[in-house]
GROMACS .gro file of C-alpha atoms in nm:
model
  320
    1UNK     CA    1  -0.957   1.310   1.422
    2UNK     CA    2  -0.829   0.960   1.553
    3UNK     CA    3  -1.098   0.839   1.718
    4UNK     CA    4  -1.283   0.851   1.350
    5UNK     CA    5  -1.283   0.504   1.208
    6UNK     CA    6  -1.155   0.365   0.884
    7UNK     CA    7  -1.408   0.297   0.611
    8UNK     CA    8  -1.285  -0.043   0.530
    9UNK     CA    9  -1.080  -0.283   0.770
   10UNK     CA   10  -0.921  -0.560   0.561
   11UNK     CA   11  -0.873  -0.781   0.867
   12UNK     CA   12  -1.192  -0.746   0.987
   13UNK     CA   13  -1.386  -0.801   0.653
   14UNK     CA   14  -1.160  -1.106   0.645
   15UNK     CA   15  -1.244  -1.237   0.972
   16UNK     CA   16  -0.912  -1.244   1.056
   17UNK     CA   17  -0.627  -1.098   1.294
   18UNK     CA   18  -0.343  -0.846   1.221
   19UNK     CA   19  -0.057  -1.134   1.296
   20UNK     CA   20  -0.322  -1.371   1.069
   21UNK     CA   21  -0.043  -1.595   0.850
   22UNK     CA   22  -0.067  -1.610   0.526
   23UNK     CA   23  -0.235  -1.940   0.510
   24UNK     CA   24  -0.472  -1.827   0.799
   25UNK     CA   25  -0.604  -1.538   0.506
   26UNK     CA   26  -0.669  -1.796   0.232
   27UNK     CA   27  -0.842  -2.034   0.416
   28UNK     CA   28  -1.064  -1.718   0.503
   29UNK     CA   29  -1.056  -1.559   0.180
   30UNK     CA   30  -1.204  -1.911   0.038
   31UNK     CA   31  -1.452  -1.962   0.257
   32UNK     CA   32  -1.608  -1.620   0.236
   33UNK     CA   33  -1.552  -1.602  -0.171
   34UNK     CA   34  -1.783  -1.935  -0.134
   35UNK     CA   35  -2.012  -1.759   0.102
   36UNK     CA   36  -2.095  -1.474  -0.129
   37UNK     CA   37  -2.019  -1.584  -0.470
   38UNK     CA   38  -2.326  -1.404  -0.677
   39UNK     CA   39  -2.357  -1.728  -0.848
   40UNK     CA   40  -2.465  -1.933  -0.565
   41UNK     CA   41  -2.592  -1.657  -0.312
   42UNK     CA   42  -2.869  -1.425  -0.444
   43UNK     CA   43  -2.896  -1.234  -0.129
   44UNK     CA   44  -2.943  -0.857  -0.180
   45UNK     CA   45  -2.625  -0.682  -0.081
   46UNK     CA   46  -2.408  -1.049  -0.142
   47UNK     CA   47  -2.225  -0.945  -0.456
   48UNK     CA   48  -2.095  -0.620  -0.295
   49UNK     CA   49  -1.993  -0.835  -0.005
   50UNK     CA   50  -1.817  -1.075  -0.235
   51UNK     CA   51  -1.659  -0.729  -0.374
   52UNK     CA   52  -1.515  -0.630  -0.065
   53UNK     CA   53  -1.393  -0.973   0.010
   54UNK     CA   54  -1.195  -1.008  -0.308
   55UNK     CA   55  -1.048  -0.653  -0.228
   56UNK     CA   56  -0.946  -0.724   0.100
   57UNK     CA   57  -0.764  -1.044  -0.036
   58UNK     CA   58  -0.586  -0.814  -0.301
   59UNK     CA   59  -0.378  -0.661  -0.072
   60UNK     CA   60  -0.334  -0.879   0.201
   61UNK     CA   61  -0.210  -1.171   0.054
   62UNK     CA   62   0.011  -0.892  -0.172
   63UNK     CA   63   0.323  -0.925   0.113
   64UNK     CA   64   0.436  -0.556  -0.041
   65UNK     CA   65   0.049  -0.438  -0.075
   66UNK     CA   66   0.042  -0.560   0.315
   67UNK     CA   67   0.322  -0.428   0.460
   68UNK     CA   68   0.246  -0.060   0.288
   69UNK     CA   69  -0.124  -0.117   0.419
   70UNK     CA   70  -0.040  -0.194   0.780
   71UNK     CA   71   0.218   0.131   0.768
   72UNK     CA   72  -0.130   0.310   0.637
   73UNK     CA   73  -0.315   0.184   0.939
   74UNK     CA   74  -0.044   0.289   1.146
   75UNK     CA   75  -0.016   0.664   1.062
   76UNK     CA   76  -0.332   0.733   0.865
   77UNK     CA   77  -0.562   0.451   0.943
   78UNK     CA   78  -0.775   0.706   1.168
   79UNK     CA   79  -0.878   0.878   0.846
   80UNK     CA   80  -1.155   0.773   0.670
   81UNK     CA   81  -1.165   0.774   0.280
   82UNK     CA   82  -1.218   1.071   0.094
   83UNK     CA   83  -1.138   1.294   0.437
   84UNK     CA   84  -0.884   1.583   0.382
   85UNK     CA   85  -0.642   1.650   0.652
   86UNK     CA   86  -0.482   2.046   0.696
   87UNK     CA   87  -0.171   1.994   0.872
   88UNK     CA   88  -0.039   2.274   1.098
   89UNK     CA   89   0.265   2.367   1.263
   90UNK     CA   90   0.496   2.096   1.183
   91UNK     CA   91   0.243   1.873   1.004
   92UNK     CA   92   0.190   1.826   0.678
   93UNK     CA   93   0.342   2.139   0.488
   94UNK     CA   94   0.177   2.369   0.698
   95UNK     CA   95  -0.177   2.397   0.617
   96UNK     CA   96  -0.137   2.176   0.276
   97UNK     CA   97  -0.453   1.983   0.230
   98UNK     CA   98  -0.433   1.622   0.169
   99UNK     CA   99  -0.697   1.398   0.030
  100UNK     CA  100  -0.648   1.014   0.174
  101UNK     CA  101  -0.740   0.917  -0.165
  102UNK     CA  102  -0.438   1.061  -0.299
  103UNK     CA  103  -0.243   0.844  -0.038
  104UNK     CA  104  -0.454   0.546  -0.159
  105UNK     CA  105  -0.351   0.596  -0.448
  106UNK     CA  106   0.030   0.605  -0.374
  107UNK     CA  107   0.036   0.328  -0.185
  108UNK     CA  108  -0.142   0.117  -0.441
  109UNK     CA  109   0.012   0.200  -0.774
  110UNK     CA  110  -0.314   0.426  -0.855
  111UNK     CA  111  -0.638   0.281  -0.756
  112UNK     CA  112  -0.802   0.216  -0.426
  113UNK     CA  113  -0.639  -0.003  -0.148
  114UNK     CA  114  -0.766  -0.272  -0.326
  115UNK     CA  115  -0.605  -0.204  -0.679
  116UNK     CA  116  -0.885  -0.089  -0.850
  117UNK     CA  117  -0.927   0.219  -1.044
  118UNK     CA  118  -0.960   0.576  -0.906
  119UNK     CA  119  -1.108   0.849  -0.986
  120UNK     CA  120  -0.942   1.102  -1.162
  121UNK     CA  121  -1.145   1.408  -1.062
  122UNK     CA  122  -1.164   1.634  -0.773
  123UNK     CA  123  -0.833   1.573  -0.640
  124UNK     CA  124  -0.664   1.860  -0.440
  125UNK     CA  125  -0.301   1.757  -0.435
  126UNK     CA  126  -0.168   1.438  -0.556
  127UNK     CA  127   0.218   1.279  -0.419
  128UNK     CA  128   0.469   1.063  -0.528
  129UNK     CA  129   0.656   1.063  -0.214
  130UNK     CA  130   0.427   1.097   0.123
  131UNK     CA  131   0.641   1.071   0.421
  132UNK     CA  132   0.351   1.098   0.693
  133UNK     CA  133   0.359   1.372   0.932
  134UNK     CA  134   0.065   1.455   1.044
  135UNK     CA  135   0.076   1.655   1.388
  136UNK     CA  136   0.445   1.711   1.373
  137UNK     CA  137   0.593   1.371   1.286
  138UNK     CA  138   0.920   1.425   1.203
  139UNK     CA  139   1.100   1.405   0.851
  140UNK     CA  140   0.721   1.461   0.656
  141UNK     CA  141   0.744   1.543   0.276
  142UNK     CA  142   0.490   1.676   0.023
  143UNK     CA  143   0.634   1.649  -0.334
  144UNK     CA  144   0.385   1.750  -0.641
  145UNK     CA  145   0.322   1.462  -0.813
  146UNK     CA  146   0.400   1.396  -1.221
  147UNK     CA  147   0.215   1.197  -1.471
  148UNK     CA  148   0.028   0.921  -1.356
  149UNK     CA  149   0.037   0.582  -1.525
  150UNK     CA  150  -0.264   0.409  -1.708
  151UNK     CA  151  -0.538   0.286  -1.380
  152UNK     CA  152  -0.664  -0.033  -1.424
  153UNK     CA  153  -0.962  -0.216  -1.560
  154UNK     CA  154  -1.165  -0.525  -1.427
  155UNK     CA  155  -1.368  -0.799  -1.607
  156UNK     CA  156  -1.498  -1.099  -1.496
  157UNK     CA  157  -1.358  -1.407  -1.714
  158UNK     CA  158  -1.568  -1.751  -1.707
  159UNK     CA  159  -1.383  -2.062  -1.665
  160UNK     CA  160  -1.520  -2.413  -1.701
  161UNK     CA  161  -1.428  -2.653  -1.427
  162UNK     CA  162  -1.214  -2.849  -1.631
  163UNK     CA  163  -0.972  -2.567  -1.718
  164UNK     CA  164  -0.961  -2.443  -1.418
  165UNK     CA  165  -0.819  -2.730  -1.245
  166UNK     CA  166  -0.566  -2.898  -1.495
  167UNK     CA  167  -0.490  -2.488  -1.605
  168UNK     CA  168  -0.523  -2.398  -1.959
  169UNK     CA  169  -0.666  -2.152  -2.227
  170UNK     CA  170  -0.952  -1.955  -2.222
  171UNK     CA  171  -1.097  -1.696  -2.465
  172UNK     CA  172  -1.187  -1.333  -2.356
  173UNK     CA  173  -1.299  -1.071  -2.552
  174UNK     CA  174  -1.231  -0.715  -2.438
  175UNK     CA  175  -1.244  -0.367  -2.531
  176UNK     CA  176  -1.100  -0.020  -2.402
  177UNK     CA  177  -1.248   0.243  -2.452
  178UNK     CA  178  -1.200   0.444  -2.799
  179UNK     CA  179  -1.120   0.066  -2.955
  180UNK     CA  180  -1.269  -0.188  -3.098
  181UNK     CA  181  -1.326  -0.536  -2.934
  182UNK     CA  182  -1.080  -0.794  -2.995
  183UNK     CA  183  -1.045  -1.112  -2.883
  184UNK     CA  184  -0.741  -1.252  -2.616
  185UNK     CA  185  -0.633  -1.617  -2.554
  186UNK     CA  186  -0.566  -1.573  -2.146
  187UNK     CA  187  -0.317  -1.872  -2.000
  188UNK     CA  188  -0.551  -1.992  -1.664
  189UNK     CA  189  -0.274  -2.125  -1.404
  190UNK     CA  190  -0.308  -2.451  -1.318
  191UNK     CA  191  -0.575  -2.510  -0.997
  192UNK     CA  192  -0.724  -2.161  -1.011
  193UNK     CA  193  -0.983  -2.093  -0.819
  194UNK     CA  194  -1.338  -1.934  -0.803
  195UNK     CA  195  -1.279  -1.544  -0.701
  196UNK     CA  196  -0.861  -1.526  -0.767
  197UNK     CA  197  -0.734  -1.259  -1.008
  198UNK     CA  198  -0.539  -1.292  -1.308
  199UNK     CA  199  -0.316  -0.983  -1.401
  200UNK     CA  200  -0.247  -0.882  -1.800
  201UNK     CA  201  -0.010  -0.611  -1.812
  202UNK     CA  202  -0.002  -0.356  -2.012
  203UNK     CA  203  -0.424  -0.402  -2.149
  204UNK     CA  204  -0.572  -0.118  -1.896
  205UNK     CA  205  -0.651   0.258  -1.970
  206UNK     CA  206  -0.367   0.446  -2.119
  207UNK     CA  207  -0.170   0.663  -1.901
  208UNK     CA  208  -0.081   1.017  -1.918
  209UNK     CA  209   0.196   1.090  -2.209
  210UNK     CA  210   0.465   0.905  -2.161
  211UNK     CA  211   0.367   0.669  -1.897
  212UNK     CA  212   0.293   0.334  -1.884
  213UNK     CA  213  -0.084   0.189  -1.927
  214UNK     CA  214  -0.239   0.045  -1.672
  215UNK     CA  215  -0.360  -0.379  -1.606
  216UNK     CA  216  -0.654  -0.558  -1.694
  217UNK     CA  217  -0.746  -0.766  -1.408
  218UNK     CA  218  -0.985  -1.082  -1.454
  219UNK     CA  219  -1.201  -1.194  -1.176
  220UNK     CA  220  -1.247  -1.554  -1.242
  221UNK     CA  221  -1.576  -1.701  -1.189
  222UNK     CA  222  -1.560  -2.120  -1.233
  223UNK     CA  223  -1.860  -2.240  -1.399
  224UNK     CA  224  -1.995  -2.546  -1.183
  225UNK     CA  225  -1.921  -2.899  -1.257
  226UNK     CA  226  -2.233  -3.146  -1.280
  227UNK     CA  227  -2.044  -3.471  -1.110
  228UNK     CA  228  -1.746  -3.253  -0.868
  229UNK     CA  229  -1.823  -3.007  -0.621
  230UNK     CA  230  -1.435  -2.812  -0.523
  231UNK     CA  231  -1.375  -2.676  -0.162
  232UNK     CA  232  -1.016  -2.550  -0.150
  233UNK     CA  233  -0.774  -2.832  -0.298
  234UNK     CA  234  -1.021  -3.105  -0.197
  235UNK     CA  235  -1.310  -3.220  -0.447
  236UNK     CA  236  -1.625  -3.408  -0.339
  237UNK     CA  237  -1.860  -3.651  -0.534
  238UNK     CA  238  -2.103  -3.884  -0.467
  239UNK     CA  239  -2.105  -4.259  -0.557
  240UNK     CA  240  -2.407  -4.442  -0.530
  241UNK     CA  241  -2.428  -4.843  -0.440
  242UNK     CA  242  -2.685  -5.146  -0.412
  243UNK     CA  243  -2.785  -5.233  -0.083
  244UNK     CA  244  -2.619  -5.556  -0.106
  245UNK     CA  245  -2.306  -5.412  -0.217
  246UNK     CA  246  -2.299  -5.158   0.078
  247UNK     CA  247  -2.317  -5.449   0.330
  248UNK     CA  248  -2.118  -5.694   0.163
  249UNK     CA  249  -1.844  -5.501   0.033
  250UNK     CA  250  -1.717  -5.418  -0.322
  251UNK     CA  251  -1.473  -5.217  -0.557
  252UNK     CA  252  -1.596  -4.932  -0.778
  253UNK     CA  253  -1.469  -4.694  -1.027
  254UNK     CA  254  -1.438  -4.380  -0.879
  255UNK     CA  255  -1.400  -4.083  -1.169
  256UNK     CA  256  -1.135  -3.802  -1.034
  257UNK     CA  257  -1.028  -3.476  -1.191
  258UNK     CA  258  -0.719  -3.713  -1.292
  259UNK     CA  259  -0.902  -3.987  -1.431
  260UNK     CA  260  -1.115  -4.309  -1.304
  261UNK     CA  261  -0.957  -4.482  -0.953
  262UNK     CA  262  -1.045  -4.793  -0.814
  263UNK     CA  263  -1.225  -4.739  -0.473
  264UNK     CA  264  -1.254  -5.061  -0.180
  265UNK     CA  265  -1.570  -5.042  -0.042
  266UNK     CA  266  -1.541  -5.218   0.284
  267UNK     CA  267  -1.828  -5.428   0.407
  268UNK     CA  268  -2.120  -5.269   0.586
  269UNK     CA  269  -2.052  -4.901   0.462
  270UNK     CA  270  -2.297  -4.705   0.532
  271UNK     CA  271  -2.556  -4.383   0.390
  272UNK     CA  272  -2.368  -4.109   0.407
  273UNK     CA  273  -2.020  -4.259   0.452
  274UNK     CA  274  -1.750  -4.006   0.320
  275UNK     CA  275  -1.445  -4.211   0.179
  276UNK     CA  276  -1.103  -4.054   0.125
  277UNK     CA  277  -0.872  -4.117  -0.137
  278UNK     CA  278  -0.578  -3.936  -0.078
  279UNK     CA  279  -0.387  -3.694  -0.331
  280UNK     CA  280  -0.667  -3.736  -0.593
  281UNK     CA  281  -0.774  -3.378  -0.575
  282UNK     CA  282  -0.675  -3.029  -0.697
  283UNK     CA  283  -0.313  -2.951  -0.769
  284UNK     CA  284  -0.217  -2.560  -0.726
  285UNK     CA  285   0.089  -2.405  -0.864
  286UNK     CA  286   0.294  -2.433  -0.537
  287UNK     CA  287   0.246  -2.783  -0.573
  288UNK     CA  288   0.034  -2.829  -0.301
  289UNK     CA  289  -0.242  -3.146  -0.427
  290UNK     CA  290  -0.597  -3.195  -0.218
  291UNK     CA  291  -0.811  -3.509  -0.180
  292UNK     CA  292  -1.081  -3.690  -0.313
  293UNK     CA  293  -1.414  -3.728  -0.084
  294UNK     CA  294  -1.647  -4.003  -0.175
  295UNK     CA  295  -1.976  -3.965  -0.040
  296UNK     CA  296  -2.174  -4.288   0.000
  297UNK     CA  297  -2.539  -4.323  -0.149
  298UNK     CA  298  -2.735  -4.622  -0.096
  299UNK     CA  299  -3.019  -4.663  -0.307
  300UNK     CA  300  -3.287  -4.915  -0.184
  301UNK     CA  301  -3.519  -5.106  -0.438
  302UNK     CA  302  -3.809  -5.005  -0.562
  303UNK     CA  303  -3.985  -5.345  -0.697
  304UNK     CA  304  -3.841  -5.674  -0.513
  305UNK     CA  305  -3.942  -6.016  -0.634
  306UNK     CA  306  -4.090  -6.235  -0.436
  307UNK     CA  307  -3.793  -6.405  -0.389
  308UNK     CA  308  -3.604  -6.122  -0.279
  309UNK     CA  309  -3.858  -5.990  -0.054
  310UNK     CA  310  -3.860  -6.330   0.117
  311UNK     CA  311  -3.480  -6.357   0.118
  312UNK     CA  312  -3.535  -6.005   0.300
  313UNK     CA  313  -3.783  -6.122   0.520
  314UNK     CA  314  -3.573  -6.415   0.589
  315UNK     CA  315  -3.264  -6.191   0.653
  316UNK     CA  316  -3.494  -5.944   0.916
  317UNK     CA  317  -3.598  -6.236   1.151
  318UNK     CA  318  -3.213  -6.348   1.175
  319UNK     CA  319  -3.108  -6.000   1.291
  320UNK     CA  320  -3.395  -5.945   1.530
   0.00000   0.00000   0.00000
């Protein structure tokens, strides 16, 4: 039984290692939310890949979700999901079966390892407190579990660029089942980003008598901006000059997500260029702020006088 591998690896649908920092999984998170966001990659199979991603980023930039997902790796991480395990001896109870859903479940206030919801079906025993013993571990416990609280629902929530970055309002309308729509005002945090979560409390499925109901938990999905392209804290844009201001030099109004700047163009710049200005890009809520990446067009005319095409001419035989 453990030499039977996990269904899902966090780390390794990540891309990164077990001692990966917590900086080391955003970075990776970002790039692969890019990757295989099903608004820019229409690959069959991308959107479940996104999916995954997203999950996998639930819990390990959760420190608590981590920590309670490495100790499931440790002890049960040879299991895969939906396997039942009949302990003997001194294992678990002594021949009480145990569905690794169940533990799932447990570990993640009841959904998946990723905080979704679970099924509610099918289920052979269900715990509140697992101490794992499987094999003869010492200490194990099996406790019958009580009511379960409300699981939680998902919905994707649309957010135009320029909420998303200074952080405002946005209007969702939900439902749950057995009510009717209605519409919620949701507070976007300031530098959100395309993939992230936002958690309501308290607006998933009801729970069992008594208990509490479960979250609704927005996937947010940036709608693309026509003049800024985002990659992390950083956002990128493309100015376009005349030829003769390219190799003479100039200023030009560069718009930010803050406003217009005033950008030197030093003399002989050329296509392609990428010009930085510095703290001009995305501000997050840890108060982190990214750049501003100007990329250099040149555009070359169509029509030219005949005086211009001689000063050209003129200009080519000096260089040669």
């Amino acid at each position: 039984m453990a030499n039977v591998m996990s269904e899902k690896d966090f780390y390794k649908i990540l891309g990164v290692s077990e001692s990966a920092s917590d900086e080391e999984i955003q970075k990776a998170y970002r790039k692969l939310a890019r990757k295989y966001h099903p608004d820019r990659n229409k690959e069959e199979g991308a959107a479940e890949r996104f999916k995954e991603v997203n999950e996998a980023y639930q819990v390990l930039s959760d420190k608590e979700k981590r920590e309670k997902y490495d100790k499931l790796r440790k002890y049960g991480g040879g299991i895969p999901r939906g396997t039942t395990v009949r302990g003997t001896g001194g294992g678990v109870g002594g021949g009480v079966e145990v569905d690794l859903d169940d533990l799932l479940r447990q570990f993640f206030g009841g959904g998946s390892a990723a905080g979704g919801a679970a099924p509610r079906g099918g289920v052979r025993s269900e715990f509140d407190e697992v101490d794992f013993g499987f094999g003869g571990f010492p200490g194990q416990q099996v406790r019958q579990r009580g009511p379960r609280r409300g699981e939680d629902m998902r919905q994707t929530l649309e957010v135009p660029f320029d909420v998303a970055v200074p952080g405002g309002t946005v209007q969702l309308r939900m439902s749950r089942p057995g009510e009717a729509p209605r519409d919620l005002d949701v507070k976007v945090p300031q530098g959100v980003d395309d993939g992230q979560s936002i958690r309501l409390s308290g607006l998933g499925r009801p729970g069992d008598p008594g208990q509490p109901v479960g979250d609704l938990l927005l996937e947010v999905r940036v709608r693309p901006h026509p003049r800024f392209r985002r990659d992390g804290r950083d956002i990128h844009s493309d100015v376009t000059l005349e030829m003769a201001d390219a190799a003479l030099g100039t200023q030009v109004d560069v718009p930010t997500v803050e406003g217009s700047v005033q950008m030197t163009i030093p003399p002989g710049t050329q296509p392609g260029a990428k010009l930085r200005l510095k703290g001009r890009g995305v501000k997050t809520r840890d108060g982190k702020q990214g750049d501003h990446y100007a990329h250099i067009q040149v555009r070359i005319p169509r029509d030219l006088t005949d005086e211009q095409r001689e000063l050209l001419e003129t200009f080519k035989r000096t260089t040669e």
